[in-house]
XYZ file of C-alpha atoms in Angstrom:
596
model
C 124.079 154.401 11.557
C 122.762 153.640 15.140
C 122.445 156.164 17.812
C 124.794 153.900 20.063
C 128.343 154.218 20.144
C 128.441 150.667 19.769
C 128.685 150.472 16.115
C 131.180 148.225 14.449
C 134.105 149.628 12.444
C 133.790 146.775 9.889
C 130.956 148.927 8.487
C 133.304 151.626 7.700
C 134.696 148.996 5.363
C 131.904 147.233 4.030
C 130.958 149.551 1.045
C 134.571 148.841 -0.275
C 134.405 145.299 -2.417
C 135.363 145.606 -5.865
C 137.689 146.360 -4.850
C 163.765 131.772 -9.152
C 162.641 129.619 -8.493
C 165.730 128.592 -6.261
C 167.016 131.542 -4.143
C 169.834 131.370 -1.248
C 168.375 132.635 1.728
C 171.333 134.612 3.446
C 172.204 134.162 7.277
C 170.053 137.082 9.006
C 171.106 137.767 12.458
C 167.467 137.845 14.501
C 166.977 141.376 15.547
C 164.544 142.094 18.327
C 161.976 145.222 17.759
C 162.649 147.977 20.415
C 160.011 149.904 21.454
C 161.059 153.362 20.861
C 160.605 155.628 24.489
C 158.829 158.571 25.042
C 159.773 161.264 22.944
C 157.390 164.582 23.547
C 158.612 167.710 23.654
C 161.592 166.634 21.289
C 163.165 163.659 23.413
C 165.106 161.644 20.376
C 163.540 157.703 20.285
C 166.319 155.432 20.376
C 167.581 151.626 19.998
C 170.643 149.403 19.902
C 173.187 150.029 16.563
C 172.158 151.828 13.678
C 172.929 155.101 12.126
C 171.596 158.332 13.425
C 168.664 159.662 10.950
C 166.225 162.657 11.507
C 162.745 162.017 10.530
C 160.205 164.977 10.787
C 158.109 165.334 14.011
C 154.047 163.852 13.662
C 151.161 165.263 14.527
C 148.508 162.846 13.555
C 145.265 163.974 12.716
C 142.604 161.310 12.570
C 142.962 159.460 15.769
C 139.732 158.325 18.228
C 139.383 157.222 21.840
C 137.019 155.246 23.418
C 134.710 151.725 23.307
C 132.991 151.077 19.864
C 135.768 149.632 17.740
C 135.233 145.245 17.276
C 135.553 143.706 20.717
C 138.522 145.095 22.113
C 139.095 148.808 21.781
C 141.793 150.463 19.918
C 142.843 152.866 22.603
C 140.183 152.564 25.440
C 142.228 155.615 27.379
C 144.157 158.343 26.183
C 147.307 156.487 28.089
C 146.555 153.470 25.363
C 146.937 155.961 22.336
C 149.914 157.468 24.194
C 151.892 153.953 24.260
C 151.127 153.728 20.624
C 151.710 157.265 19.831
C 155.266 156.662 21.723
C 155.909 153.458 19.682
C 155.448 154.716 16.090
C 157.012 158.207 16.942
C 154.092 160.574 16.935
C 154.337 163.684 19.000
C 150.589 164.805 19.197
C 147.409 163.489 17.637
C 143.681 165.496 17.171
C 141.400 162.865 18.722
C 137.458 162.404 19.192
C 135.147 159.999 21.062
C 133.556 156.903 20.367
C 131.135 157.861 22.904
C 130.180 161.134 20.878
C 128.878 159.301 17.743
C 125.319 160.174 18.946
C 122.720 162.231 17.574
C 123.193 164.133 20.531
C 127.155 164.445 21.237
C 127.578 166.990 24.008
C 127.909 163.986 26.292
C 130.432 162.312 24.610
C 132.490 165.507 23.825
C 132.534 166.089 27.220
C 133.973 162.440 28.305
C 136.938 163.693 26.307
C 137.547 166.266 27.569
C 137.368 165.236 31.444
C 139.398 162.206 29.827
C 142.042 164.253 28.169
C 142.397 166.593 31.945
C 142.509 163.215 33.773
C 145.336 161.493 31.835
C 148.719 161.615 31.868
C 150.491 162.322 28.661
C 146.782 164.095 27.749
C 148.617 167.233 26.803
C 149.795 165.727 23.620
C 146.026 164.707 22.730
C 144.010 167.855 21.215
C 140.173 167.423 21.415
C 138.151 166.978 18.276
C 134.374 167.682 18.835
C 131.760 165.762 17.654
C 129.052 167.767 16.103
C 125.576 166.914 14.516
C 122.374 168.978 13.500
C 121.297 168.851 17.378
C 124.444 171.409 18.283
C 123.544 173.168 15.322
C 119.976 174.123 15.883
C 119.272 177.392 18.358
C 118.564 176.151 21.645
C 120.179 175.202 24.923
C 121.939 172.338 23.796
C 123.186 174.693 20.799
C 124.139 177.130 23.753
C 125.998 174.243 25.771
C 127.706 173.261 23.249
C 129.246 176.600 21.350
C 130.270 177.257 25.191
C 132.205 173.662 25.342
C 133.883 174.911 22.224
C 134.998 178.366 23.911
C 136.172 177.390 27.011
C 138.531 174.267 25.816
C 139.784 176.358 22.726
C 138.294 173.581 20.489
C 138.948 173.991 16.742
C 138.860 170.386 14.874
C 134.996 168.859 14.644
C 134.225 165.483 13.481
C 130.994 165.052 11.248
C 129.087 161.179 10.846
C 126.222 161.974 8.763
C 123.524 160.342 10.023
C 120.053 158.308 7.787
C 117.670 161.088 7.802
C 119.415 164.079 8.066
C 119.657 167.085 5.679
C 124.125 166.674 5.393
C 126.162 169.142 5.616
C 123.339 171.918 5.544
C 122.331 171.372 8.980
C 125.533 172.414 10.016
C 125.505 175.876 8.730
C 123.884 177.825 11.943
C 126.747 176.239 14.036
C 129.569 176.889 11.186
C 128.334 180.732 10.715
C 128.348 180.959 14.485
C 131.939 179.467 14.741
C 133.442 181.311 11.835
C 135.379 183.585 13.921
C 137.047 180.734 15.200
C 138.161 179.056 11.376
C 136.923 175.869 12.171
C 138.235 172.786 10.613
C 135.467 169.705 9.447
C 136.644 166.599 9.217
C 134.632 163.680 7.052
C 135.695 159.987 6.837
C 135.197 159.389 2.775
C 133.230 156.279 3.635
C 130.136 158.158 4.637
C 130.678 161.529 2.683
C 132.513 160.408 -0.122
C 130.444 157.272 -1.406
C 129.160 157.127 -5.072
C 125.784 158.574 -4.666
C 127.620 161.579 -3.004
C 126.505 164.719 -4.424
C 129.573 166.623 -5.052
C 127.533 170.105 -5.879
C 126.435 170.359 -2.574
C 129.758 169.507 -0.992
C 131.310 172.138 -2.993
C 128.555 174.568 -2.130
C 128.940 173.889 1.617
C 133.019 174.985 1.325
C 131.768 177.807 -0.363
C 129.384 179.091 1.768
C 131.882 178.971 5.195
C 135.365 180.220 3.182
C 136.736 180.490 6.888
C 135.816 176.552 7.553
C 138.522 173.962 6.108
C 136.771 170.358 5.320
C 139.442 167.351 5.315
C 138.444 164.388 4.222
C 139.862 161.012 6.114
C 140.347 157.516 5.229
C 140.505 158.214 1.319
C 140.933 154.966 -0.560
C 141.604 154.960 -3.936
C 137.973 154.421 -4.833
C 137.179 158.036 -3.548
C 140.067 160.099 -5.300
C 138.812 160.946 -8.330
C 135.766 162.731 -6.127
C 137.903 163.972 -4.006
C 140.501 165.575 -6.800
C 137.358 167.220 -8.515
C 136.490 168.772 -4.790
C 140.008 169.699 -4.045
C 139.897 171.483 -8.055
C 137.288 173.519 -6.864
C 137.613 174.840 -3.771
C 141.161 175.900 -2.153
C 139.427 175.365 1.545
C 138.999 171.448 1.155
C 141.835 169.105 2.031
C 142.549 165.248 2.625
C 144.593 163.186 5.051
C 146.849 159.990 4.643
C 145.400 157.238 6.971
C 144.020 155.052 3.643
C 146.377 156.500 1.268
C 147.924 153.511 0.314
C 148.518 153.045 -3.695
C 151.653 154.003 -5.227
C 152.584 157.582 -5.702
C 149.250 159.209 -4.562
C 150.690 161.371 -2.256
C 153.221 162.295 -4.385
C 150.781 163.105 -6.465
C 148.870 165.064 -4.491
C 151.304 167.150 -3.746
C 152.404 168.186 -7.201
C 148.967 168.890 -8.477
C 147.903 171.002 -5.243
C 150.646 171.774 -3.264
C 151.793 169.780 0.319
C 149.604 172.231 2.267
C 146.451 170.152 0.928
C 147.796 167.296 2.942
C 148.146 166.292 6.170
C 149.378 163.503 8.266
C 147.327 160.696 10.182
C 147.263 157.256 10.622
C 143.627 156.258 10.947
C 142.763 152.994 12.430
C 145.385 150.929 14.750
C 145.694 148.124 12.457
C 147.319 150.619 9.718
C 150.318 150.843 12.255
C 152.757 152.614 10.888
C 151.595 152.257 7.252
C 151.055 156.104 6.787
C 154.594 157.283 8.066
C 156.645 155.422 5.815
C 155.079 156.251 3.048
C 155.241 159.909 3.634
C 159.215 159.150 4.062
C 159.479 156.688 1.146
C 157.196 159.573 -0.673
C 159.533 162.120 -3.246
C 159.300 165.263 -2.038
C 161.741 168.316 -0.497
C 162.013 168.044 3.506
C 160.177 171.298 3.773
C 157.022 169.608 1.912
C 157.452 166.540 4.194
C 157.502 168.159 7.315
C 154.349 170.586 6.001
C 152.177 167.497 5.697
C 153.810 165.597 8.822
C 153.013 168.375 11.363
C 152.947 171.914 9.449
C 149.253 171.963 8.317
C 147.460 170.324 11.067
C 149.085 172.795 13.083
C 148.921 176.373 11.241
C 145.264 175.145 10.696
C 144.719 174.406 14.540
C 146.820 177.949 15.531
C 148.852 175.860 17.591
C 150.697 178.432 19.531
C 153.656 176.041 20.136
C 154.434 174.001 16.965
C 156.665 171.324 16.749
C 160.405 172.298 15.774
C 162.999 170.344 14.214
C 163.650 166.276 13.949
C 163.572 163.425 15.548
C 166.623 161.407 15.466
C 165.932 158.005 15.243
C 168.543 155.875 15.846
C 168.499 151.623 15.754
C 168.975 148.708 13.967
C 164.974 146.885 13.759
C 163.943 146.405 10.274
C 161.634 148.621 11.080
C 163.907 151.822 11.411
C 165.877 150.702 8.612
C 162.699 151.130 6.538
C 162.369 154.664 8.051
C 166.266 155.660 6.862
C 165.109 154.243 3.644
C 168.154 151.191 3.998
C 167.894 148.110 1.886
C 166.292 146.428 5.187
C 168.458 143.272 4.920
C 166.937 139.842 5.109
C 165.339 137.395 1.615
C 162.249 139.237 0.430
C 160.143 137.943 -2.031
C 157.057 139.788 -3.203
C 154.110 137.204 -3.317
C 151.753 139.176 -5.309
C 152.459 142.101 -7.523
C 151.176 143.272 -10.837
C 152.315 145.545 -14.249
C 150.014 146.567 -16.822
C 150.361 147.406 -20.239
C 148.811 150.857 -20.639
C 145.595 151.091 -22.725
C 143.027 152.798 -20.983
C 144.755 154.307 -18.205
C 142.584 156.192 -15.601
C 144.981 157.784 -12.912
C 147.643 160.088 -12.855
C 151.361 159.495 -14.013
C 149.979 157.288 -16.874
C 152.750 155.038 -17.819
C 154.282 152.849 -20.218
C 155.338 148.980 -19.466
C 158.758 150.353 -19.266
C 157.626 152.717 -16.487
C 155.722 150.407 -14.442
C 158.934 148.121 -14.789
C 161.505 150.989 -14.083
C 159.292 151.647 -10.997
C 159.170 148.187 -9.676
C 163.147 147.670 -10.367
C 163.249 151.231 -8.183
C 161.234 149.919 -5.359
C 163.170 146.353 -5.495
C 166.474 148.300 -5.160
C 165.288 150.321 -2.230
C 163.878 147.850 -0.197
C 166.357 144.722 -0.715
C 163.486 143.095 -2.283
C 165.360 140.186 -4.251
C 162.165 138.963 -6.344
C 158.793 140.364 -7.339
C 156.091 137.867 -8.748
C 153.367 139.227 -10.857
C 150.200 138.070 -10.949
C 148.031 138.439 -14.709
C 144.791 137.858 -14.360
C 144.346 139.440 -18.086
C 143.008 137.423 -21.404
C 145.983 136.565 -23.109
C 146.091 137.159 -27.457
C 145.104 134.464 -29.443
C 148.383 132.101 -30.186
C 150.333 134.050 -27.000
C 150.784 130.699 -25.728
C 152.579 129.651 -28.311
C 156.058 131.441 -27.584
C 157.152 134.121 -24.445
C 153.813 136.264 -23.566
C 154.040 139.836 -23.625
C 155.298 139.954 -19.812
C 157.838 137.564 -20.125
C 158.972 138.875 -23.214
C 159.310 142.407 -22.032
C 160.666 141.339 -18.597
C 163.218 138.582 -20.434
C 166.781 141.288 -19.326
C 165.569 141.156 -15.889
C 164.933 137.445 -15.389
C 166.847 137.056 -12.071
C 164.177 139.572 -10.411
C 160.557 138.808 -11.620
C 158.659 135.420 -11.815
C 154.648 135.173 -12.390
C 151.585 133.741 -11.861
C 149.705 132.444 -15.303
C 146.684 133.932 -15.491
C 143.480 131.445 -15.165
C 141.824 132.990 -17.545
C 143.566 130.545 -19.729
C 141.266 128.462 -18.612
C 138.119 130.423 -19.258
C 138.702 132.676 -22.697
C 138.796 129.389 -25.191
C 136.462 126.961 -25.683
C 139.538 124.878 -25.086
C 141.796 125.211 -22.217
C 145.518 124.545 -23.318
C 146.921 121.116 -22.744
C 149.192 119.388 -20.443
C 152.059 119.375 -22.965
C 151.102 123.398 -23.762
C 151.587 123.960 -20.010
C 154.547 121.963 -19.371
C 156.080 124.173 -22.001
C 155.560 127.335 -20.422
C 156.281 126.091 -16.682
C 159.566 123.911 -17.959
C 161.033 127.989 -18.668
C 160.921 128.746 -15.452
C 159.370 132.128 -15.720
C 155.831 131.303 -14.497
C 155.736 129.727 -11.367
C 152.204 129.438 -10.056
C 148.574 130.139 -11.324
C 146.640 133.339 -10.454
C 142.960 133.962 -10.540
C 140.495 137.290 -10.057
C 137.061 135.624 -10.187
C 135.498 139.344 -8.898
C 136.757 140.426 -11.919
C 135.982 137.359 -13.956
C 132.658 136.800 -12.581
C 132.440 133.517 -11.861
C 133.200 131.882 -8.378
C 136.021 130.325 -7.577
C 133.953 126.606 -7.883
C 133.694 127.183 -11.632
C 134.045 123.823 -13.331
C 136.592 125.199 -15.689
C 138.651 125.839 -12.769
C 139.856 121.971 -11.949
C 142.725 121.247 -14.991
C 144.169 123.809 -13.210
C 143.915 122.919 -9.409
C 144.795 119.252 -10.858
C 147.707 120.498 -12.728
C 148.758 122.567 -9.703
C 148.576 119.861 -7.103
C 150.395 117.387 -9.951
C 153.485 119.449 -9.863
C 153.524 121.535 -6.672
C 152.223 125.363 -7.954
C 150.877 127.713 -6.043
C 147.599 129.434 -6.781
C 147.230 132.970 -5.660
C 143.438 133.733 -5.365
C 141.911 136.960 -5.145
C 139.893 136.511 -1.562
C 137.289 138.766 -0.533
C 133.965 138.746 0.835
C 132.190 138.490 -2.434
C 130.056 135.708 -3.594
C 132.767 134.758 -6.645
C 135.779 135.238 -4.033
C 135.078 134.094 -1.023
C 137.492 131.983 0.771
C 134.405 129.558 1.897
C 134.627 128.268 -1.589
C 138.130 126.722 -0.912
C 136.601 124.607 2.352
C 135.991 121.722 -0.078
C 138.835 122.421 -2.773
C 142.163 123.070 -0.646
C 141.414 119.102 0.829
C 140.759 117.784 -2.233
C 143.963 118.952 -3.802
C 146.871 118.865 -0.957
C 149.957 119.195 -2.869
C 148.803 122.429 -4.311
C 149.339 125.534 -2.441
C 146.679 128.138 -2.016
C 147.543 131.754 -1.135
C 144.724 133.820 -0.151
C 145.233 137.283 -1.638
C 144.086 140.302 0.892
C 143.766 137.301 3.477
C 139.817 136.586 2.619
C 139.043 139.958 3.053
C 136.949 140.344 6.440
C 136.298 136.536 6.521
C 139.310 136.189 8.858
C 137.266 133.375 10.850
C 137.017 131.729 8.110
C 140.626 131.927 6.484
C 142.014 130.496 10.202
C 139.609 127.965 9.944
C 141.034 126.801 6.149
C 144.655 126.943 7.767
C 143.960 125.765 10.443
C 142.268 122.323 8.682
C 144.866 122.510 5.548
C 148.666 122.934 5.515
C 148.569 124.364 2.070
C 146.539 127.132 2.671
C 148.671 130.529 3.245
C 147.591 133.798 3.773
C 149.748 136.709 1.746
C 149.554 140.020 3.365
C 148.824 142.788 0.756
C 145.568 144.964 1.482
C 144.503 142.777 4.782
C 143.950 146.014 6.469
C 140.216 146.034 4.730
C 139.625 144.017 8.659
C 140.616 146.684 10.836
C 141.178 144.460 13.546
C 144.426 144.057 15.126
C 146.749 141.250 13.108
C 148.968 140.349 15.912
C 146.437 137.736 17.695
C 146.435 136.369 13.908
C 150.373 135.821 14.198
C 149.957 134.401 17.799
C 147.242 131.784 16.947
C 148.830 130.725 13.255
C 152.367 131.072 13.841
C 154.895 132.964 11.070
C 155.403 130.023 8.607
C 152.255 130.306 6.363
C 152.043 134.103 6.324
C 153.354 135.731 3.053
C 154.626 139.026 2.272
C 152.958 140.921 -0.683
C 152.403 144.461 -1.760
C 149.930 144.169 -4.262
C 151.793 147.099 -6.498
C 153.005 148.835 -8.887
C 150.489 148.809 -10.828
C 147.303 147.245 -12.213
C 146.082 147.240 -15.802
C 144.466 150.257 -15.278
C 145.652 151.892 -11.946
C 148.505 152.202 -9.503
C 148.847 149.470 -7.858
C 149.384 150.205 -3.607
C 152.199 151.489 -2.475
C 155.302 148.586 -1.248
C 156.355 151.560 1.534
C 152.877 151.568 2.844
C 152.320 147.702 2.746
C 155.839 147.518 3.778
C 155.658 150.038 7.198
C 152.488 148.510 8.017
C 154.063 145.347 8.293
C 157.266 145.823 9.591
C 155.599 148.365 12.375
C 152.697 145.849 13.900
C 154.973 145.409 17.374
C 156.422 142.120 16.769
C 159.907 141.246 16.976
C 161.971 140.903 13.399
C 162.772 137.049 14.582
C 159.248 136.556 13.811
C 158.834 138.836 10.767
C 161.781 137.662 8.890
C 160.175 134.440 7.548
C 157.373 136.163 6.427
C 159.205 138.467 4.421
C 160.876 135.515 2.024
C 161.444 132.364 3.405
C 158.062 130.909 3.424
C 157.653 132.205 -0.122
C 160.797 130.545 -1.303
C 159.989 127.411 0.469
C 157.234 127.194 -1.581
C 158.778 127.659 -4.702
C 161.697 125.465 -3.980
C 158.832 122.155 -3.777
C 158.066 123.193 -7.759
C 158.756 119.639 -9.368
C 160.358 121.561 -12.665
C 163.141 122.118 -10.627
C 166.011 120.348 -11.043
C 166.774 119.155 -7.570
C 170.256 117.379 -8.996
């Protein structure tokens, strides 16, 4: 990573990569989105109608200030994260600098400070030091720093490992010195947590400084089973919930090592309020809930005043009826969702079909979700074709809630792909409703030759094709440029919206009406969505989760996808399409219909 604090947040991301038809949409009366007031210090946020409902006070604990992030800065000032902090319902937040992400950070740590002191609202921002081996070695810069630390009562340190340092090591003159103190460390999983981490050393760093807690930050799924083996082995390490975003993790989490191993925070600005409603939609007693909320941070920080009691929240936005855990109201249709079948299961809570179904059904009824479409992207059995597959077979007493997407692998496993009349058979039942393809997982790019029966059978009778998109050679959404054009009575939904390629998916909408973006796991681009919705419009924007589960794996989380969406700061008029009615538009132009 460069010395300058101009380094691009998309790195954070890069390592990542692979990784009813006819419904009655109800009259919705168009709700605007209140912005909920200031509420430090206990103040209850507030809107128009609702129920009163007490949701636990916030103290986030991965939050930043400063230049550094894409173009335009998340929160520039402190009074930026404030505003935000005010609209999601966070009391206080731990914060650190851009400008300290230097090999030499006294500077930087510094500018937050004299920040924080400057600012109104700053009182509810607690400093979080950046530290690196040049604080750590003896010497005045050592000496300035340690006596930064002292006179603003700083506890929380951020760490960036840096090309050509020791890790962790270097720190340990500056951790032994700090001890008294019982410092907290925290690491973003991206740089500490990557594959070629060595986990030995990690372990033997908590071990060393018992009085030093290490939380880890933005943990994806791809880092958990790392992270469970650290968390087995030493009581002093910890995660946070910014990235936690697949379907009963922290739930998880909390039954295998107890809520104080978690705390609350919501990362980047483009996760919104992703992170609090899944801690609400999350099973656990109030007293765990409001441990990982605000409890931890705080007993770990000795925060001599800690929050105390709720916050009622009280109005009538889709968004707080997400946050009372209300069916929210208007048609919802889940564009992209998936069940597996068992077999070699590799997380926690393995499950039977009937248990990924049972959960789905669970998450439908909570929500208001009226439909869930799954996508396969399995091989299917030789002769499957022939009668109901497995899913539609073991979905058939639920018919009125789940649709899918045929698999394109149909079109790849035989030396034969099935025929038009083979095809008609299984659309004519009204089950499947679309094609779906994974070519990441397939390997082969989306331009495969084998690939055109099924964009020509698509376009023939009006089908959607929900595409994996990512910023992959097999997935790209540059592939489409030439095959959206050719085939414009198709519709193509781009799965994770391309990925990072956002330029590129606004170009494909922007030169094809059948292109469509579907929402599930877009936060891989940290960048802000809502100048997306301003430039595109609502009407070819699609709401997916992208859960329960996979074959093989939980799938993410619908209240995560779900409060990230419904918490981005734009009114519900302007959600509410997005949601169900753009999906069911779509569905309704499927020529087996019987428009009579």
């Amino acid at each position: 990573m460069s010395d300058s604090p101009g380094f691009s947040r998309r790195n954070f991301m890069k390592r990542l990569g692979t990784g009813s038809l006819a419904l009655t949409l109800a009259p919705v009366m168009g709700r605007s989105a209140a912005a909920a007031g200031p509420h430090g210090g206990g103040v209850s946020s507030s809107g128009a109608g609702g129920t009163p409902f007490e949701l636990p006070r916030f103290f986030d604990c991965n939050r930043y200030l400063g230049p550094g992030f894409s173009t335009v800065p998340d929160f520039p000032t402190p009074a930026s994260l404030v505003e935000e902090m005010d609209r999601l319902h966070i009391d206080r937040s731990l914060v650190w600098h851009t400008d300290a992400r230097t090999a030499h950070p006294l500077n930087g740590n510094e500018r937050l400070i004299k920040a924080l002191a400057d600012a109104e609202g700053g009182d509810r921002l607690v400093p979080a030091f950046v530290v690196a081996p040049s604080v750590s070695v003896a010497g005045p810069e050592h000496d300035a720093f340690v006596e930064l630390v002292h006179r603003h009562d700083v506890r929380a340190f951020r760490y960036f490992p840096r090309s050509g340092e020791g890790g962790l090591e270097d720190l340990n003159p500056l951790i032994e010195r700090l001890a008294s103190r019982r410092p907290v460390l925290l690491l973003d999983c991206f740089e500490s947590m990557g594959r070629g981490a060595n986990l030995g050393r990690i372990i033997g760093f908590a071990e060393r400084h018992p009085n030093l807690t290490l939380i880890f930050t933005n943990a994806m799924w791809v880092h958990h089973d790392r992270l469970y083996e650290l968390m087995a082995a030493r009581p002093n390490i910890r995660m946070e919930t910014s990235l936690v975003h697949t379907y009963r993790t922290v739930e998880h989490v909390v039954e295998k090592f107890g809520a104080e191993r978690m705390l609350f925070g919501t990362g980047y600005r483009s996760n919104y309020g992703a992170a609090i409603a899944n801690l609400v939609h999350s099973p656990m007693t109030a007293a765990q809930r409001e441990q990982v909320a605000h409890g931890n941070v705080e007993q770990l920080l000795q925060v001599r005043r800690p929050l105390r009691g709720g916050q009622t929240l009280q109005g009538d936005t889709l968004w707080h009826r997400l946050l009372r855990r209300e069916v929210l109201g208007p048609l919802i249709i889940d564009a992209h969702a998936h069940m597996g079948y068992g077999g070699e299961w590799e997380d926690h809570h393995r499950p039977e079909f009937a248990d990924h179904m049972s959960s789905a059904l669970r998450y439908l009824d909570e929500m208001g979700v009226q439909r869930m479409i799954i996508a396969e992207h399995q091989t299917y059995r030789d002769g499957e074709l022939g009668g109901l597959t497995r899913l539609e077979a073991g979905l058939a007493d639920h018919r009125d809630r789940f649709n899918a997407y045929l698999s394109a692998q149909v079109f790849l496993q035989w030396d034969q792909p099935p025929t038009t009349a083979q095809l008609d058979e299984i659309f004519r039942r009204g089950f499947y409703v679309g094609f779906k393809t994974h070519t990441d997982h397939w390997q082969v790019p989306l331009t495969d030759e084998r690939f055109i029966p099924m964009w020509e059978y698509a376009n023939r009778h009006r089908l959607p094709i929900l595409s994996h998109t990512w910023t992959t050679p097999n997935a790209s959404p540059k592939l489409l440029r030439e095959i959206a054009p050719r085939y414009p009575d198709a519709f193509f939904l781009l799965a994770h919206s391309g990925n990072r390629d956002r330029d590129v998916v606004e170009e494909l909408m922007q030169d094809n009406l059948n292109v469509y973006l579907e929402w599930a796991g877009s936060f891989v681009n940290p960048d802000d969505w809502r100048p997306v919705m301003d430039r595109q419009g609502n009407q070819r924007i699609l709401w997916g989760a992208d859960g329960v589960g996979w074959e093989h794996r939980w799938g993410h989380s619908p209240a995560w996808e779900m409060g990230r969406f419904l918490s981005i700061g734009l009114s519900d008029e302007r959600l509410i399409p997005m949601l169900g009615a753009n999906m069911q538009r779509i569905l309704a132009k499927n020529r087996f219909i019987d428009k009579s």
